[in-house]
Short mmCIF file of C-alpha atoms in Angstrom, two decimals:
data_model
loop_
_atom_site.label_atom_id
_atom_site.label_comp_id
_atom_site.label_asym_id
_atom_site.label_seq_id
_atom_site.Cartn_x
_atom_site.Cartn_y
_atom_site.Cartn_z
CA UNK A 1126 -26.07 -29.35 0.07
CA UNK A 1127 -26.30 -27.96 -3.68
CA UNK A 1128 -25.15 -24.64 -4.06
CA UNK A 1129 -27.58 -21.91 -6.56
CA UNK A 1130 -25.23 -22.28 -9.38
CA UNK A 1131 -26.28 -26.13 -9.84
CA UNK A 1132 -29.79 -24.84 -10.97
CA UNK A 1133 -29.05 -22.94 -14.03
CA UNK A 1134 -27.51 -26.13 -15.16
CA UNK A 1135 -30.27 -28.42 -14.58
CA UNK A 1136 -32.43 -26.24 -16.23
CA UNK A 1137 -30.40 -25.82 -19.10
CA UNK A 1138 -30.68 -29.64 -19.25
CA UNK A 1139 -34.11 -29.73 -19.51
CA UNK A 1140 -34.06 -27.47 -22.32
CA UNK A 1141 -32.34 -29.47 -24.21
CA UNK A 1142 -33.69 -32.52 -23.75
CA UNK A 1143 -37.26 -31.12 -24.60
CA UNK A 1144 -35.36 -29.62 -27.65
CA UNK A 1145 -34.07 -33.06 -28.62
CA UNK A 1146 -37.63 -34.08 -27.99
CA UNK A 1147 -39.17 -31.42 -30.43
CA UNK A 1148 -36.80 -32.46 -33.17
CA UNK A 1149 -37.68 -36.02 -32.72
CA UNK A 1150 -41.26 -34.97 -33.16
CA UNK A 1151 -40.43 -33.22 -36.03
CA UNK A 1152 -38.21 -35.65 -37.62
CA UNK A 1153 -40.60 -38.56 -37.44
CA UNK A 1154 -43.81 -36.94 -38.35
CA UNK A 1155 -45.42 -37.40 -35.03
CA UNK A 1156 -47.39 -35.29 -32.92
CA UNK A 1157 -47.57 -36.00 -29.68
CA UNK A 1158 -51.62 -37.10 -28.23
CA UNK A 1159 -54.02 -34.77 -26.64
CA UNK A 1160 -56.06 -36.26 -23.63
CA UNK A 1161 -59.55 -36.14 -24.73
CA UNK A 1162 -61.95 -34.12 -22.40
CA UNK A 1163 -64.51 -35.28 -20.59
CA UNK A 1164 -67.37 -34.81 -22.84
CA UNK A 1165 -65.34 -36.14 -26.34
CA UNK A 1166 -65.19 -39.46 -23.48
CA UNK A 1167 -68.50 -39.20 -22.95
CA UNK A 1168 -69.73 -38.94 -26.33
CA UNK A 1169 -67.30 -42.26 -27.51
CA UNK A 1170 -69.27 -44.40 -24.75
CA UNK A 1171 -72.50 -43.44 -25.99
CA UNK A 1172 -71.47 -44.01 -29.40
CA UNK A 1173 -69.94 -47.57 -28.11
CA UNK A 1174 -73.66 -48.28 -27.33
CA UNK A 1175 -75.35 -47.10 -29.98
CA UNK A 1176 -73.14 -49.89 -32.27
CA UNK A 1177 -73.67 -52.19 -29.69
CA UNK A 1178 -77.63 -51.78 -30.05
CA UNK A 1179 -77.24 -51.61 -33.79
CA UNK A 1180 -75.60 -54.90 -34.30
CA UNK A 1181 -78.00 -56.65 -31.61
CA UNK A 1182 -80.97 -54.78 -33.99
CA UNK A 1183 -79.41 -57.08 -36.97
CA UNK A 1184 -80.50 -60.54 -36.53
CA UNK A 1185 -83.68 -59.53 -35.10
CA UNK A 1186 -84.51 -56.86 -38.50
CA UNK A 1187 -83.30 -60.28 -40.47
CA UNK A 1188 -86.08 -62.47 -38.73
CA UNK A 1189 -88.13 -59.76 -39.46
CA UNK A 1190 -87.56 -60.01 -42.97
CA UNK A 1191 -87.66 -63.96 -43.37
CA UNK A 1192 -91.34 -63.78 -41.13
CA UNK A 1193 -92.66 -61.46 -43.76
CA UNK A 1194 -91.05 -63.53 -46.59
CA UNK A 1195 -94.49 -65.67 -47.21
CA UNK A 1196 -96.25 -62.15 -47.37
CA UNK A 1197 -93.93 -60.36 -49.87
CA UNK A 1198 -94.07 -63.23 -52.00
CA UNK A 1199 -98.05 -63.49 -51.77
CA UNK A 1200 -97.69 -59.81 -53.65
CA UNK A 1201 -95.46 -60.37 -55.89
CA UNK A 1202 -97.18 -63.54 -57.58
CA UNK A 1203 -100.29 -61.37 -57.84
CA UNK A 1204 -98.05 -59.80 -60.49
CA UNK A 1205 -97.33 -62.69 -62.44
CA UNK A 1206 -98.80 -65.68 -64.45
CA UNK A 1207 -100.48 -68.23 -62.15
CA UNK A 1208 -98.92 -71.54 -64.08
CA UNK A 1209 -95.41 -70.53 -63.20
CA UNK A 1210 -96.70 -70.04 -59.47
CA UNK A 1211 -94.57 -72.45 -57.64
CA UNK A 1212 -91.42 -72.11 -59.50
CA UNK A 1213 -91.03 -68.26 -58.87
CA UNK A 1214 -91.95 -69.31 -55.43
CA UNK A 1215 -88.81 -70.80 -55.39
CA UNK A 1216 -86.60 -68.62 -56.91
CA UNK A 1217 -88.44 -65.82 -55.15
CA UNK A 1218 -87.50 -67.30 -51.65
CA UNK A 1219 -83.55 -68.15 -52.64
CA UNK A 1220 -82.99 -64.86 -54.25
CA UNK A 1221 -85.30 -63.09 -50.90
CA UNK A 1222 -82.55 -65.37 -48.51
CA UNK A 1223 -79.76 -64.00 -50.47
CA UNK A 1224 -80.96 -60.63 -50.47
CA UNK A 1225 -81.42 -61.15 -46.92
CA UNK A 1226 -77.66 -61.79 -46.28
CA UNK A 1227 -76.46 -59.22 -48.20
CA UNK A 1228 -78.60 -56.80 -46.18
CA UNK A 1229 -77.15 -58.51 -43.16
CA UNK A 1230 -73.34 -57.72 -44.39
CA UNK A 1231 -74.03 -53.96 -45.57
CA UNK A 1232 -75.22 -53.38 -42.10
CA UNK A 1233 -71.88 -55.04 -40.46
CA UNK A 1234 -69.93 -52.71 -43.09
CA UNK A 1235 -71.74 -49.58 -42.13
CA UNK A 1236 -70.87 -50.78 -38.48
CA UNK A 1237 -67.47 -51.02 -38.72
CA UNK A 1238 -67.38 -47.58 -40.58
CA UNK A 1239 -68.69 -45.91 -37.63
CA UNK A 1240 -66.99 -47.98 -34.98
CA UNK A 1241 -63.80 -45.78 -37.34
CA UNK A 1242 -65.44 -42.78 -36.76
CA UNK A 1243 -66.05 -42.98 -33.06
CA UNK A 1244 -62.84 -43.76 -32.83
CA UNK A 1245 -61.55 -40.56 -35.14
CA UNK A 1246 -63.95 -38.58 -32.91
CA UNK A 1247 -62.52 -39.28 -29.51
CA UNK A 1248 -58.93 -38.53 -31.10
CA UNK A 1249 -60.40 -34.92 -32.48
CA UNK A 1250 -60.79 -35.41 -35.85
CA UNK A 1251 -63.24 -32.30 -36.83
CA UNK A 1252 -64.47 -34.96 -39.92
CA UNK A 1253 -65.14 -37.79 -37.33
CA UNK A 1254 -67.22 -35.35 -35.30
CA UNK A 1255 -69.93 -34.09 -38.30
CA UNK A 1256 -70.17 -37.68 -39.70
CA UNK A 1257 -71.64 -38.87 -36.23
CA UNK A 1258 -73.70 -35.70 -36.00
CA UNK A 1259 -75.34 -36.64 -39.05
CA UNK A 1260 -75.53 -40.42 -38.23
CA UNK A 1261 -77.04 -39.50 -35.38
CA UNK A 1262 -79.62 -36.97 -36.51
CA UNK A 1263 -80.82 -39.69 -39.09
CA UNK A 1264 -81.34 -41.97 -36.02
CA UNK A 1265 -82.99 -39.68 -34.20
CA UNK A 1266 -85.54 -38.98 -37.10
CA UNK A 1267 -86.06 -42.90 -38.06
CA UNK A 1268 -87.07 -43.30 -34.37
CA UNK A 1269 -89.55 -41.07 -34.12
CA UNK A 1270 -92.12 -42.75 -36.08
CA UNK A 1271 -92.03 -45.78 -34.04
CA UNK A 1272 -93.53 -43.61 -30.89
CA UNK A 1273 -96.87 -43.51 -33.21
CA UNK A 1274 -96.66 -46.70 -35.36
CA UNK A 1275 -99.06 -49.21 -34.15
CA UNK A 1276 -99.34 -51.56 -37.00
CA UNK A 1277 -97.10 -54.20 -36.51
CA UNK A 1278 -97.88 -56.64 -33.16
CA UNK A 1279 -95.70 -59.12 -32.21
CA UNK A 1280 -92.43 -59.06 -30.43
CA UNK A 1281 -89.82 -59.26 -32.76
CA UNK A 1282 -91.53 -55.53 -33.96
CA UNK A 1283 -91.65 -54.42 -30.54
CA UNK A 1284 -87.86 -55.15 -29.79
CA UNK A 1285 -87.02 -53.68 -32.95
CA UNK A 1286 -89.14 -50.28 -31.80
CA UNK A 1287 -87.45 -50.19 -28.53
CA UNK A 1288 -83.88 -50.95 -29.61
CA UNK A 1289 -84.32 -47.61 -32.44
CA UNK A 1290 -85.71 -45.78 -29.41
CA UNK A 1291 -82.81 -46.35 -27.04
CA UNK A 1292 -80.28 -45.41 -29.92
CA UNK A 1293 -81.99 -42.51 -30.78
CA UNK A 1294 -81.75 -41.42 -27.01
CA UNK A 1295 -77.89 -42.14 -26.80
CA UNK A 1296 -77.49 -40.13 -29.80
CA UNK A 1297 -78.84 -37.27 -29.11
CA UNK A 1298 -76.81 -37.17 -26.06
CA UNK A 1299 -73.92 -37.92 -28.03
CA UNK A 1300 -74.69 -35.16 -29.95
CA UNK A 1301 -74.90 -32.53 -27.27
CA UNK A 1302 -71.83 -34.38 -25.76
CA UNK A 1303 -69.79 -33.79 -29.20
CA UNK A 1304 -70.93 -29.61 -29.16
CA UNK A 1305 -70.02 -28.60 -25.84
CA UNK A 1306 -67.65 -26.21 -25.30
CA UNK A 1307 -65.14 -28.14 -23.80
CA UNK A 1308 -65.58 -30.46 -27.10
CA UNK A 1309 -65.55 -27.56 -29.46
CA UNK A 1310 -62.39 -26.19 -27.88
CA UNK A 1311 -61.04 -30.26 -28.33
CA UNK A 1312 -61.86 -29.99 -32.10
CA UNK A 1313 -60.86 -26.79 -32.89
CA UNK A 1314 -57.10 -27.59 -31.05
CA UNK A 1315 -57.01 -30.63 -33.85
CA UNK A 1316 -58.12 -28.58 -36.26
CA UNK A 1317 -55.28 -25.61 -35.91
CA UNK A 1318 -52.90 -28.87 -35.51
CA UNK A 1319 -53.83 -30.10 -38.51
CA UNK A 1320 -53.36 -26.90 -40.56
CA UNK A 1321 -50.02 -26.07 -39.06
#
């Protein structure tokens, strides 16, 4: 049976290793994690979504593009002489096909940034948190239009409507997810961490 005394000195033990532990912190730079809350969670899901939507919108705003490649060329020899017609048809369609895959790999870029950010976000980076705010405000704003639009028929446009729709309704619950006040209390922690 362990007498009273042994306490004290188990204690005192304990002290010191979380005292060897601080200066390790310390002495290697590192702090250790925070457990994100619920809602941060929440909000890095949705966000894993919304990217997941965004790069299955790619190849179908790229078919988009090539189907209307016969009309945007149509316009622009309107604008020029008639005798150099087919040529510039030419060049207009391999310049329009290169355009098109640039679009294509700004989009993947732009991706991957956020896919960053989400992942700055659940780790309570304040920056992380108002660069997804904004991202997805401008989603939200780009989707409302296609609730009206009834010009284009087809169902490449119809896919294209639906997938900006669904986005927009993960990120506004994103948003609200990011602003609670278990999240604000997540980002302001990181902040006073990050000051210190």
């Amino acid at each position: 049976m362990n007498s009273p005394e042994q306490h004290p000195n188990h204690q005192h033990s304990s002290h010191q290793h979380e005292a060897h532990r601080d200066d390790f912190v310390k002495s290697s730079g590192k702090r250790p994690r925070r457990t994100p809350p619920h809602d941060v969670i929440t909000a890095f899901q949705l966000w894993l979504g919304i990217l997941a939507l965004g790069i299955a919108t790619i190849p179908v705003r790229v078919l988009l593009m090539v189907q209307n490649l016969d009309d945007s060329t149509a316009v622009l020899l309107e604008q020029v002489e008639q005798q150099d017609s087919l040529s510039l048809t030419e060049e207009h369609r391999m310049w329009a096909t290169v355009a098109i895959g640039a679009v294509g790999v700004i989009f993947v870029l732009i991706f991957g940034a956020l896919l960053v950010a989400a992942f700055a976000m659940r780790a309570g980076r304040p920056w992380a948190r108002v660069v997804l705010t904004a991202v997805g405000i401008v989603l939200v704003v780009f989707a409302i239009p296609a609730l009206f639009a009834g010009g284009q028929t087809g169902v490449l446009p119809f896919v294209d409507s639906a997938l900006g729709l669904v986005q927009a309704v993960l990120a506004v619950g994103a948003i609200i997810a990011m602003h609670r006040e278990e999240s604000n209390r997540y980002f302001a922690g990181e902040k006073r961490r990050e000051s210190a």
